[in-house]
PDB file of C-alpha atoms and ligand atoms in Angstrom:
ATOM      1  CA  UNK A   1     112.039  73.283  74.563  1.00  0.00           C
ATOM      2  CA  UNK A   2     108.105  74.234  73.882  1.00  0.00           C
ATOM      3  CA  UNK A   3     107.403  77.448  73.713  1.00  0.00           C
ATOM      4  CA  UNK A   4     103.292  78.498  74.677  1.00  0.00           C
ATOM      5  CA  UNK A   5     102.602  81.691  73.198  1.00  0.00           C
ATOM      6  CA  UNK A   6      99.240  83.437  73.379  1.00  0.00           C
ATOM      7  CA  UNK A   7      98.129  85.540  70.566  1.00  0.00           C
ATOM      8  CA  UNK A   8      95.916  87.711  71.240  1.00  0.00           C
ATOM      9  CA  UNK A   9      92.631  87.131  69.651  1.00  0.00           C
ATOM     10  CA  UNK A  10      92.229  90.873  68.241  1.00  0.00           C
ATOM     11  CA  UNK A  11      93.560  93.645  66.094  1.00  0.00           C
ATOM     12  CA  UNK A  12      94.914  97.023  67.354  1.00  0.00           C
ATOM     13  CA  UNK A  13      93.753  99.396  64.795  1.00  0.00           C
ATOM     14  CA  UNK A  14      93.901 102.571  66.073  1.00  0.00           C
ATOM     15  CA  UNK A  15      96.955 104.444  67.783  1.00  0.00           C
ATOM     16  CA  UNK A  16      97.172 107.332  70.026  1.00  0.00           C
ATOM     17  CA  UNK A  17     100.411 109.188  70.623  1.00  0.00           C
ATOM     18  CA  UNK A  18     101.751 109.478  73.871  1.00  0.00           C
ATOM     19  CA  UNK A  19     104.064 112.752  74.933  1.00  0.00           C
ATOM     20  CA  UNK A  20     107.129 111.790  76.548  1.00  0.00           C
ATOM     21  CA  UNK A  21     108.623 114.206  79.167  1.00  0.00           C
ATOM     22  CA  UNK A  22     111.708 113.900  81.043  1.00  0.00           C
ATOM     23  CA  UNK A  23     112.599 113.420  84.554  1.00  0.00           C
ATOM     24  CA  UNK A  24     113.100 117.276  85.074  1.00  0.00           C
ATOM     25  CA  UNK A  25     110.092 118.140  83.103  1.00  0.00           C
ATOM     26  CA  UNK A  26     108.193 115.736  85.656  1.00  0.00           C
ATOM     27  CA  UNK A  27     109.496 117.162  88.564  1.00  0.00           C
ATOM     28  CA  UNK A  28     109.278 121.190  87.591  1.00  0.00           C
ATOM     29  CA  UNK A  29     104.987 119.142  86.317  1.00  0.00           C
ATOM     30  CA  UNK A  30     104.348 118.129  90.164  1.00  0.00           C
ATOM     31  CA  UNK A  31     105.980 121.348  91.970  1.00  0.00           C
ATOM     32  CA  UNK A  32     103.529 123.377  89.435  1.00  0.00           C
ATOM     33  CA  UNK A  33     100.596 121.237  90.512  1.00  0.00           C
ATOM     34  CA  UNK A  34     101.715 121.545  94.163  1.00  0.00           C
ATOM     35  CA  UNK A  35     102.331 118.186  94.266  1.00  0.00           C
ATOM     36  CA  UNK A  36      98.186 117.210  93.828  1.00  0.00           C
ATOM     37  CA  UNK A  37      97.915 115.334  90.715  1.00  0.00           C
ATOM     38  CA  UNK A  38      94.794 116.678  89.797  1.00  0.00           C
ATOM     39  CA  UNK A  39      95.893 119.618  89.062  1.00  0.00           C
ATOM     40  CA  UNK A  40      98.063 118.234  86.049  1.00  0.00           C
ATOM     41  CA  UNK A  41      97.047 118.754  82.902  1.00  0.00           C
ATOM     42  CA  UNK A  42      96.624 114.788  81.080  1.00  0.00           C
ATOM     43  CA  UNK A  43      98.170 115.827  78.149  1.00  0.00           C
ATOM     44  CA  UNK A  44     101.192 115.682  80.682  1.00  0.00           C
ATOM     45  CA  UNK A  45     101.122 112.409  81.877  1.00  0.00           C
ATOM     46  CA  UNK A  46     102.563 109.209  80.213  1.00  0.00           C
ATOM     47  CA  UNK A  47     101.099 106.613  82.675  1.00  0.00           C
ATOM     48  CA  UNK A  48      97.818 107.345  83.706  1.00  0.00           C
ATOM     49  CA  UNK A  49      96.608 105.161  86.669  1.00  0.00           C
ATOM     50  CA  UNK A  50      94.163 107.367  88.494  1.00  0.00           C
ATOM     51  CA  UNK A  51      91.056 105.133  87.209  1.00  0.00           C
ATOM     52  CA  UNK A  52      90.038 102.189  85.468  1.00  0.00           C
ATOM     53  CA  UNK A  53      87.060 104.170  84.239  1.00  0.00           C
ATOM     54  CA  UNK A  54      86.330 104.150  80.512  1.00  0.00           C
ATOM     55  CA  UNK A  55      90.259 103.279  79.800  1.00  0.00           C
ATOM     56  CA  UNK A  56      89.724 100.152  78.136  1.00  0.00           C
ATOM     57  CA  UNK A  57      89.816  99.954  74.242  1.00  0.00           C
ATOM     58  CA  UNK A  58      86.300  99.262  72.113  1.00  0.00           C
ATOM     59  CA  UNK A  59      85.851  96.803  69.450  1.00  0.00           C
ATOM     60  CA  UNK A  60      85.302  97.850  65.990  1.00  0.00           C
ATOM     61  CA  UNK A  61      81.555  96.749  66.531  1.00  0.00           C
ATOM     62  CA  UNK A  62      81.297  99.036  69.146  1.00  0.00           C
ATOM     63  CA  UNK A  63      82.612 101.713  67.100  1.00  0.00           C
ATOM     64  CA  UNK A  64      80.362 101.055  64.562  1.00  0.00           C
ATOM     65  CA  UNK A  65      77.472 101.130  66.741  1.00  0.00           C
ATOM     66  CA  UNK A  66      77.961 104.706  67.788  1.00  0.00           C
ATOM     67  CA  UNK A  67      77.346 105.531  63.733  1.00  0.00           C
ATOM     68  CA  UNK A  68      74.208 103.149  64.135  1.00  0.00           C
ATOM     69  CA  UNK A  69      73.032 104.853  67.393  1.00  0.00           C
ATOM     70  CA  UNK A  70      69.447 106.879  67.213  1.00  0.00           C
ATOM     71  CA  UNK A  71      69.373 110.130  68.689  1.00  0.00           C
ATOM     72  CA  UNK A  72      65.780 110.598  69.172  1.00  0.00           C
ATOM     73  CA  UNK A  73      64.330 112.414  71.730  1.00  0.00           C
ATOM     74  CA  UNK A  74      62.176 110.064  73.136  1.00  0.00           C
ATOM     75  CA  UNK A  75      61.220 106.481  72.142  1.00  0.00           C
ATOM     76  CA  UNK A  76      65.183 106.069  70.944  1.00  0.00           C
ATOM     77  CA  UNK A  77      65.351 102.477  69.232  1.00  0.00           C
ATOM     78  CA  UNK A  78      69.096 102.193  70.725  1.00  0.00           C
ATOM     79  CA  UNK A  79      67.209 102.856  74.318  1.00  0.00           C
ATOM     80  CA  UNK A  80      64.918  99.496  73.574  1.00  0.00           C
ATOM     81  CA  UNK A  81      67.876  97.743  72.519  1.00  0.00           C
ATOM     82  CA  UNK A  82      69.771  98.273  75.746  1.00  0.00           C
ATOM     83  CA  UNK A  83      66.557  97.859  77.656  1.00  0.00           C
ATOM     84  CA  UNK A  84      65.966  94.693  76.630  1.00  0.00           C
ATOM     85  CA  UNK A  85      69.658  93.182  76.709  1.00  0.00           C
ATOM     86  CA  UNK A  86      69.847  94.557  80.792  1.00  0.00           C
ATOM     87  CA  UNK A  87      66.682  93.159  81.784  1.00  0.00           C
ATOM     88  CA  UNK A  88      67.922  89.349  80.044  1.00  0.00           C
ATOM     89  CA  UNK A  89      71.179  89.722  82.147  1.00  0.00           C
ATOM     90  CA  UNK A  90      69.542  90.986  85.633  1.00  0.00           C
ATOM     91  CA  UNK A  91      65.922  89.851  85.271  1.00  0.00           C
ATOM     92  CA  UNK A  92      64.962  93.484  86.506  1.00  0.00           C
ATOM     93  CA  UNK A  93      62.050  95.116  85.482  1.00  0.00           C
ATOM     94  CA  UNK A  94      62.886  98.987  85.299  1.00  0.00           C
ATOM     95  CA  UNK A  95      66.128 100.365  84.070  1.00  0.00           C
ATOM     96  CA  UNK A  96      67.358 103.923  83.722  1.00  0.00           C
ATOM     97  CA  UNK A  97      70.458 104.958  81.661  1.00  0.00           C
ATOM     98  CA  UNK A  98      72.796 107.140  83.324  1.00  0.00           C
ATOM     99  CA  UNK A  99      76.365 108.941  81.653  1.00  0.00           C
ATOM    100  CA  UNK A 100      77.800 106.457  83.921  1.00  0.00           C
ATOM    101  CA  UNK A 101      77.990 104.820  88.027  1.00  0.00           C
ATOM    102  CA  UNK A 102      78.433 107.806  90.102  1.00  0.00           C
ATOM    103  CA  UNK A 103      75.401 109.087  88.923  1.00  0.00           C
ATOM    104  CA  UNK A 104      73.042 106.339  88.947  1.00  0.00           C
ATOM    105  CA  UNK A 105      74.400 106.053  92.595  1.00  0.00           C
ATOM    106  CA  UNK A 106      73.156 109.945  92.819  1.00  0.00           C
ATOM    107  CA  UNK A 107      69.500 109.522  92.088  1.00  0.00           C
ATOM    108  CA  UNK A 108      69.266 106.301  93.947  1.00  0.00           C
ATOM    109  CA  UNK A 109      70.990 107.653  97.420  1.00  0.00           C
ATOM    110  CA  UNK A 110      69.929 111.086  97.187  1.00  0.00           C
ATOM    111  CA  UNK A 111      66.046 109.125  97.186  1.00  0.00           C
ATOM    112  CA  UNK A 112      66.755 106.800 100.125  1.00  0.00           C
ATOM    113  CA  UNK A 113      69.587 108.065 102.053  1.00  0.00           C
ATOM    114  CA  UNK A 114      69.985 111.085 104.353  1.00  0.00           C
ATOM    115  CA  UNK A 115      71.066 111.497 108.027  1.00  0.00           C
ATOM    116  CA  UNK A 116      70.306 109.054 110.677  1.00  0.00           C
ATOM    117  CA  UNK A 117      70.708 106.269 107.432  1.00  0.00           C
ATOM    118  CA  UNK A 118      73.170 103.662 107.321  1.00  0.00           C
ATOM    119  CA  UNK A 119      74.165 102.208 103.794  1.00  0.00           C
ATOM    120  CA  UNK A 120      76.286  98.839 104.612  1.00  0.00           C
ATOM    121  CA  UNK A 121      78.618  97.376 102.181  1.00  0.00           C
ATOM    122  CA  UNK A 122      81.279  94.628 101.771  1.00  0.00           C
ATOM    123  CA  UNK A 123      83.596  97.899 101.013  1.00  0.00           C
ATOM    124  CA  UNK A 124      82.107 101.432  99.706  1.00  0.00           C
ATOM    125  CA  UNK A 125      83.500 102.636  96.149  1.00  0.00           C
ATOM    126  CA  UNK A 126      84.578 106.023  96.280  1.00  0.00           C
ATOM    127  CA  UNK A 127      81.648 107.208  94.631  1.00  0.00           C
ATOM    128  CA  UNK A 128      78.715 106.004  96.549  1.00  0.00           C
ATOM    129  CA  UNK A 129      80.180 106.966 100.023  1.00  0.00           C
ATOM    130  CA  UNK A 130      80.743 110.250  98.664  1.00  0.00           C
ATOM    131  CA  UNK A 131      76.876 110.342  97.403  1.00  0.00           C
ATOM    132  CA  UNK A 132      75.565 108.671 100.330  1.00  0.00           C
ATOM    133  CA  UNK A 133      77.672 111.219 102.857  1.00  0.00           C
ATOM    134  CA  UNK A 134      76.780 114.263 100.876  1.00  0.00           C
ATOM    135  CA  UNK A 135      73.173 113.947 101.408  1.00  0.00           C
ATOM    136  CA  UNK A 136      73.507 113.018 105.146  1.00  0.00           C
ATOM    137  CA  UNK A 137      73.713 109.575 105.264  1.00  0.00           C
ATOM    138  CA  UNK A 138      76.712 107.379 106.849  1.00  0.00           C
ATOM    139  CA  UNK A 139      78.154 104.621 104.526  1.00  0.00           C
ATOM    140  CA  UNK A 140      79.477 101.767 106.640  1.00  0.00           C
ATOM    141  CA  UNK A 141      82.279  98.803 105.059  1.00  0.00           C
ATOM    142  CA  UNK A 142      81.719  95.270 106.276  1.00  0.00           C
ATOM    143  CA  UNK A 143      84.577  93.131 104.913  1.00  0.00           C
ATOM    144  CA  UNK A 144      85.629  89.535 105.988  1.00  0.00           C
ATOM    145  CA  UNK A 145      88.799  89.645 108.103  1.00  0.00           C
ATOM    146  CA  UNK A 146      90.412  87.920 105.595  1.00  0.00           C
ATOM    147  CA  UNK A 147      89.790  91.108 102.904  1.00  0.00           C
ATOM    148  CA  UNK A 148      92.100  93.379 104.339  1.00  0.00           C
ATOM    149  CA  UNK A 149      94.672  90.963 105.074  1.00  0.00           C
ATOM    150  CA  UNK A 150      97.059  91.683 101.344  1.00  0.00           C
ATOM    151  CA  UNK A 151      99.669  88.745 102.129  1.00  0.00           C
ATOM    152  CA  UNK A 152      96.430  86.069 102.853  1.00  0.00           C
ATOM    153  CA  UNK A 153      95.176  83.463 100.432  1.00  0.00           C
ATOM    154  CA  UNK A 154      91.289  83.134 100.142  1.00  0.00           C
ATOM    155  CA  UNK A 155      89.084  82.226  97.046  1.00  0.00           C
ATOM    156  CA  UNK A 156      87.151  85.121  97.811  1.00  0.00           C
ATOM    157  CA  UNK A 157      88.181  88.309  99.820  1.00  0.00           C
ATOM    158  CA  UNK A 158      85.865  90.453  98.507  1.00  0.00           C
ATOM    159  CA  UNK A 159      83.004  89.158 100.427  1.00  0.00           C
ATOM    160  CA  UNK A 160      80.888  90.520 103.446  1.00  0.00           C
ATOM    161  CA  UNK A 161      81.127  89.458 107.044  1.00  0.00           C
ATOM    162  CA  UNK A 162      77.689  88.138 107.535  1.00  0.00           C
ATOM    163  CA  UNK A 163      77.742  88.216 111.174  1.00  0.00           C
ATOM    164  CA  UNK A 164      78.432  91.882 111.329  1.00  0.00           C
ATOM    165  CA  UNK A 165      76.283  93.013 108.925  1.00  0.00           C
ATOM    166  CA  UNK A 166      73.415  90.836 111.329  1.00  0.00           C
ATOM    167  CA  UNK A 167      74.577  92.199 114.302  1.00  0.00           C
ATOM    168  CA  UNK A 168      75.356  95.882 113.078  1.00  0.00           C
ATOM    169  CA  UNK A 169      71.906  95.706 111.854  1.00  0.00           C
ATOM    170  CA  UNK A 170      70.475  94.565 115.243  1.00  0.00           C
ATOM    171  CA  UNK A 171      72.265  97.916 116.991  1.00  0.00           C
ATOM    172  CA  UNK A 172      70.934 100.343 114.477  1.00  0.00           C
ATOM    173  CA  UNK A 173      67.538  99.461 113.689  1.00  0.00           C
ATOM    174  CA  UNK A 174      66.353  97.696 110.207  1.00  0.00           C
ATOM    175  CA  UNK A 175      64.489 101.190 110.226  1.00  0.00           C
ATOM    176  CA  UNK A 176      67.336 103.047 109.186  1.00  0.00           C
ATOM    177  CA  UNK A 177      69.135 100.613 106.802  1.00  0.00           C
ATOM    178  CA  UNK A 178      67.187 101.825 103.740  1.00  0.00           C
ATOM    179  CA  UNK A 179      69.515  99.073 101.695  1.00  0.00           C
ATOM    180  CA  UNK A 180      72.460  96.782 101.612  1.00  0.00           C
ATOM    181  CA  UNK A 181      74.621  96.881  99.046  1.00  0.00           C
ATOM    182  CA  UNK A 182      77.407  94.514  97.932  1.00  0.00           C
ATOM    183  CA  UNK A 183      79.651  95.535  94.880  1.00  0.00           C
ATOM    184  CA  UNK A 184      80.929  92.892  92.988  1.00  0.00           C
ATOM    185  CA  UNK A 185      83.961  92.622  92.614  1.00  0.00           C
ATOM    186  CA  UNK A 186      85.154  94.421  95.622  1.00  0.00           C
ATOM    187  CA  UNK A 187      86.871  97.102  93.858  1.00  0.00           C
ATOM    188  CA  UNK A 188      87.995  99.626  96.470  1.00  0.00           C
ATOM    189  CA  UNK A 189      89.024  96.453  98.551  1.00  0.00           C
ATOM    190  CA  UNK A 190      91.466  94.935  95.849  1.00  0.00           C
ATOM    191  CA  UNK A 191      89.313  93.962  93.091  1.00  0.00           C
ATOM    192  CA  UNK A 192      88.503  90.737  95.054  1.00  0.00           C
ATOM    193  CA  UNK A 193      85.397  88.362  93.622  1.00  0.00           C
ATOM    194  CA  UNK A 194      82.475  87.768  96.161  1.00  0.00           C
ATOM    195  CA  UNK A 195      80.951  84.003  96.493  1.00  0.00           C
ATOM    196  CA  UNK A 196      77.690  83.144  95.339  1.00  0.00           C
ATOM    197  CA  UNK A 197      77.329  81.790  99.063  1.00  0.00           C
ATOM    198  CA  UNK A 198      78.186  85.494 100.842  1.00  0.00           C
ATOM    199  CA  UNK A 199      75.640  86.760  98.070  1.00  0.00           C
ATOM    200  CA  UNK A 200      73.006  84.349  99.412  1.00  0.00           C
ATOM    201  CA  UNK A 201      73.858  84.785 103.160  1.00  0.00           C
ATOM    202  CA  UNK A 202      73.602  88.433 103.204  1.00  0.00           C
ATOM    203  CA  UNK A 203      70.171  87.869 100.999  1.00  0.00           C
ATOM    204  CA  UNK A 204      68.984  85.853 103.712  1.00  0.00           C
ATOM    205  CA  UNK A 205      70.185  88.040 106.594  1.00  0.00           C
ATOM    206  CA  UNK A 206      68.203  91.452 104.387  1.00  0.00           C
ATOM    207  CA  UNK A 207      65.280  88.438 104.128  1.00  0.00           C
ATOM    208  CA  UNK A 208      65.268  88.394 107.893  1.00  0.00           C
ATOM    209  CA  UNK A 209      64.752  91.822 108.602  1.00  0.00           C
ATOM    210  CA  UNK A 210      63.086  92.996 105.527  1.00  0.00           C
ATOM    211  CA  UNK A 211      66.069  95.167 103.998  1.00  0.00           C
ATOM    212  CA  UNK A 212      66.373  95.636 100.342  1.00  0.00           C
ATOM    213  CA  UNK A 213      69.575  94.252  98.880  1.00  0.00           C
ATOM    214  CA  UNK A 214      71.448  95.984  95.842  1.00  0.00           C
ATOM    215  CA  UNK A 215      74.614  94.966  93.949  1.00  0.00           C
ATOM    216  CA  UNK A 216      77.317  98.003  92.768  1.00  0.00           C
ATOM    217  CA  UNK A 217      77.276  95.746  89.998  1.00  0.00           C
ATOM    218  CA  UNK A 218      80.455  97.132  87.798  1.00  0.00           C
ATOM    219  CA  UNK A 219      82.261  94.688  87.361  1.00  0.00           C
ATOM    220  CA  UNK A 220      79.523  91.581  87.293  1.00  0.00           C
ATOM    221  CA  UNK A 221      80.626  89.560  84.947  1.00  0.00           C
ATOM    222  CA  UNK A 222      84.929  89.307  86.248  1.00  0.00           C
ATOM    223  CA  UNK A 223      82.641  88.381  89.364  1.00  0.00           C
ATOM    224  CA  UNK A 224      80.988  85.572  87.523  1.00  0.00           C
ATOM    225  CA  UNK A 225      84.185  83.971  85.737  1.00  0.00           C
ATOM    226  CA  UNK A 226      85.872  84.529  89.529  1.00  0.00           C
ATOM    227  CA  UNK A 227      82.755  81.867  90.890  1.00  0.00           C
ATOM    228  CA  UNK A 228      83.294  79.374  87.888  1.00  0.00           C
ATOM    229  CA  UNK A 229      86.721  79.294  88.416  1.00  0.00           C
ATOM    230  CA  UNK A 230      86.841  78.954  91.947  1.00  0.00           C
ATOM    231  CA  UNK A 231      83.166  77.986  93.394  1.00  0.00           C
ATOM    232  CA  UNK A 232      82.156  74.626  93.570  1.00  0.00           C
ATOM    233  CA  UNK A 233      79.334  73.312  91.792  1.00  0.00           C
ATOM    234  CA  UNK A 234      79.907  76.293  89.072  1.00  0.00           C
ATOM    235  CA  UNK A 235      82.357  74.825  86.998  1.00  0.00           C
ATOM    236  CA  UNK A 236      79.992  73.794  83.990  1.00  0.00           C
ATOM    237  CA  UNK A 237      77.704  76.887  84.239  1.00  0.00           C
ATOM    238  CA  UNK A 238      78.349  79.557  81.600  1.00  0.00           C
ATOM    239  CA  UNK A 239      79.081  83.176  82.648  1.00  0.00           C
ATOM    240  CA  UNK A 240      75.378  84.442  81.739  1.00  0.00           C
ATOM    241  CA  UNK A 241      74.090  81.815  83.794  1.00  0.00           C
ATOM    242  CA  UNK A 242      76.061  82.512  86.842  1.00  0.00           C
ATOM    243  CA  UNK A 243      75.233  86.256  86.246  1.00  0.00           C
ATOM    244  CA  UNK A 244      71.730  85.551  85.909  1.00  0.00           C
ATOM    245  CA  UNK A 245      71.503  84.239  89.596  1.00  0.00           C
ATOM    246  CA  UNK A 246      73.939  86.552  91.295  1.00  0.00           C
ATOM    247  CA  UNK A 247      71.223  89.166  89.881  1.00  0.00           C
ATOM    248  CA  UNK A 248      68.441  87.043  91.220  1.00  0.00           C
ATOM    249  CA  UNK A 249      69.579  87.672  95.146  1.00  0.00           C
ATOM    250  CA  UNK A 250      69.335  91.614  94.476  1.00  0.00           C
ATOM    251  CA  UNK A 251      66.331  93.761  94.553  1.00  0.00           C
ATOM    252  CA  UNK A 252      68.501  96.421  91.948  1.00  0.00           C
ATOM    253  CA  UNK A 253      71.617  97.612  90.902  1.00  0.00           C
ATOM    254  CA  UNK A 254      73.405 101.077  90.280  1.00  0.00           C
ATOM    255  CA  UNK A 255      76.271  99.942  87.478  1.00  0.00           C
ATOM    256  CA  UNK A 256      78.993 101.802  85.834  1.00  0.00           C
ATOM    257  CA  UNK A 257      79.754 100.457  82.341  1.00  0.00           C
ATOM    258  CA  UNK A 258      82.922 102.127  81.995  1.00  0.00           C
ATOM    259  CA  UNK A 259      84.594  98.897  83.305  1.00  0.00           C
ATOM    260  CA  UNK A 260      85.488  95.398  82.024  1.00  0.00           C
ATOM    261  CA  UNK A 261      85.091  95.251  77.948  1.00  0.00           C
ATOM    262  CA  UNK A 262      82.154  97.604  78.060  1.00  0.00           C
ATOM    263  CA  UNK A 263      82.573 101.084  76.676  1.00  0.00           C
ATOM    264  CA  UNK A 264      84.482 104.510  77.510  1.00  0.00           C
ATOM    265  CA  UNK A 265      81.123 105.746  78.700  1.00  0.00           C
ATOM    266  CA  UNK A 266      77.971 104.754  80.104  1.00  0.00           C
TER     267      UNK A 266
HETATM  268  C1  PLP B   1      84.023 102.921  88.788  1.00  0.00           C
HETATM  269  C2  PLP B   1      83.076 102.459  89.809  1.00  0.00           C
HETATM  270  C3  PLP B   1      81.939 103.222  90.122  1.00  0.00           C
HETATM  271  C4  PLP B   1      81.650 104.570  89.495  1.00  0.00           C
HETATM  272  O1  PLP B   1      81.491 104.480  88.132  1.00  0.00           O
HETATM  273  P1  PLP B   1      81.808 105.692  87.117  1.00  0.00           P
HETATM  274  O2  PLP B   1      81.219 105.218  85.827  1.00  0.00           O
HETATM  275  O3  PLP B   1      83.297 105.870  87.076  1.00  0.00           O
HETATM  276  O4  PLP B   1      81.078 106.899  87.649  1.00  0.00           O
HETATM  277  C5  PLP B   1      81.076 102.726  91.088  1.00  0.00           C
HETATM  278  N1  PLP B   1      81.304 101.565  91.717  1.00  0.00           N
HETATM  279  C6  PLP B   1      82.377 100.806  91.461  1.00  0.00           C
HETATM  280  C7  PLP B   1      82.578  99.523  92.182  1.00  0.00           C
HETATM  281  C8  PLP B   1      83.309 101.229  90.497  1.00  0.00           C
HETATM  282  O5  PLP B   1      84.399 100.470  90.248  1.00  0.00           O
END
């Protein structure tokens, strides 16, 4: 018999204790809390699966570059540094660092958002309905059929129903669409990968009526291995490639970099 093991390609090198509590503790934990898990203390909880954000465990290099990091004021060298490796993924031209998505989401809907405005998406995060609503605005989800469908196959159910978004856009008035925004991968619809196609079609249908397009771009680059593996005429590109032109549809991006491999915050 052959055995295929997979070794993973790293060391684990630090450890953090866990507290254990038993089933009694747990239950006199949630009664205290009133049964709203935000009211329990972490320190409490073995599991923790509220959020993905900043879970994930850095490299040693990343470590290290915290030690290497320049404080200044102004003109930091570590701000040039991440300047210059954002713009060679996304081609953009101005980028602002933020503690992490929700507020980069803040600034940018708090600038165009605001009642009578309707922010489109293939499905809203969390956080940028809750920015868009709070100043005024209404935050709309377009998903294919096929996204909310849990038991059906597709390559690719995190992507936008074109047609909708055209003819939603049609009822409201281009006037009060300030942006459309597509977050890739779908998170709050599964996780699910959008197509290089969808991000082309919806580019086309912003082209038609003059509507800026932005990505939630979290998760780009699980996006980008999603359309090599299972977009055709992608196979042989490499990840910063596909990246590259899944950037090149979008007018900006708001990103969190709390996801992925990237750090615990940021
Ligand atoms: C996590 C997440 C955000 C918010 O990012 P934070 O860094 O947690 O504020 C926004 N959009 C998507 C798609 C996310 O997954």
């Amino acid at each position: 018999m052959k055995f295929k093991t997979i070794i993973e390609p790293f060391k684990i090198k630090v450890v953090e204790p866990i507290k254990f509590t038993t089933e009694q503790e747990r239950e006199e934990i949630l009664k205290k809390a009133g049964y709203n898990v935000f009211n329990i203390p972490a320190e409490d909880v073995i599991i923790d699966l509220l959020t993905d954000s900043g879970t994930n465990a850095m490299s040693s290099k990343q470590w290290a570059g915290i030690m290497d990091g320049d404080e200044s004021y102004a003109g930091s060298k570590s701000f040039f540094r991440f300047e210059s490796v954002v713009r060679k993924i996304t081609g953009f031209k101005h980028i602002i660092p933020v503690h992490q998505g929700r507020a980069a989401e803040k600034i940018l809907f708090s600038i165009v958002a605001g009642p009578g405005k309707y922010i489109p998406n293939n499905t809203h995060f969390d956080t940028t309905r809750a920015n868009i609503e709070f100043v005024g605005g209404n935050a709309v989800d377009l998903p294919i059929p096929e996204g909310i469908q849990p038991d059906l196959w597709h390559p690719f159910k995190g992507n936008m129903d074109v047609e909708r978004l055209e003819n939603f856009i049609k009822e409201k008035g281009p006037e009060n669409i300030p942006l459309v925004m597509l977050t890739v991968t779908n998170n709050s619809n599964g996780g699910q990968p959008v197509s290089m196609q969808n991000i082309r079609e919806v580019r086309e249908v912003c082209d038609k009526y003059g509507i800026p397009l932005f990505l939630d771009a979290c998760r780009f680059a699980e996006n980008a291995y999603f359309i090599k593996k299972r977009e055709k005429g992608y196979e042989n590109k490499t990840i910063f490639e596909i990246a590259r032109e899944m950037f090149s549809y979008a007018d900006g991006c708001t990103m969190s970099a709390k996801k992925d491999a990237f750090a615990n915050i940021g």
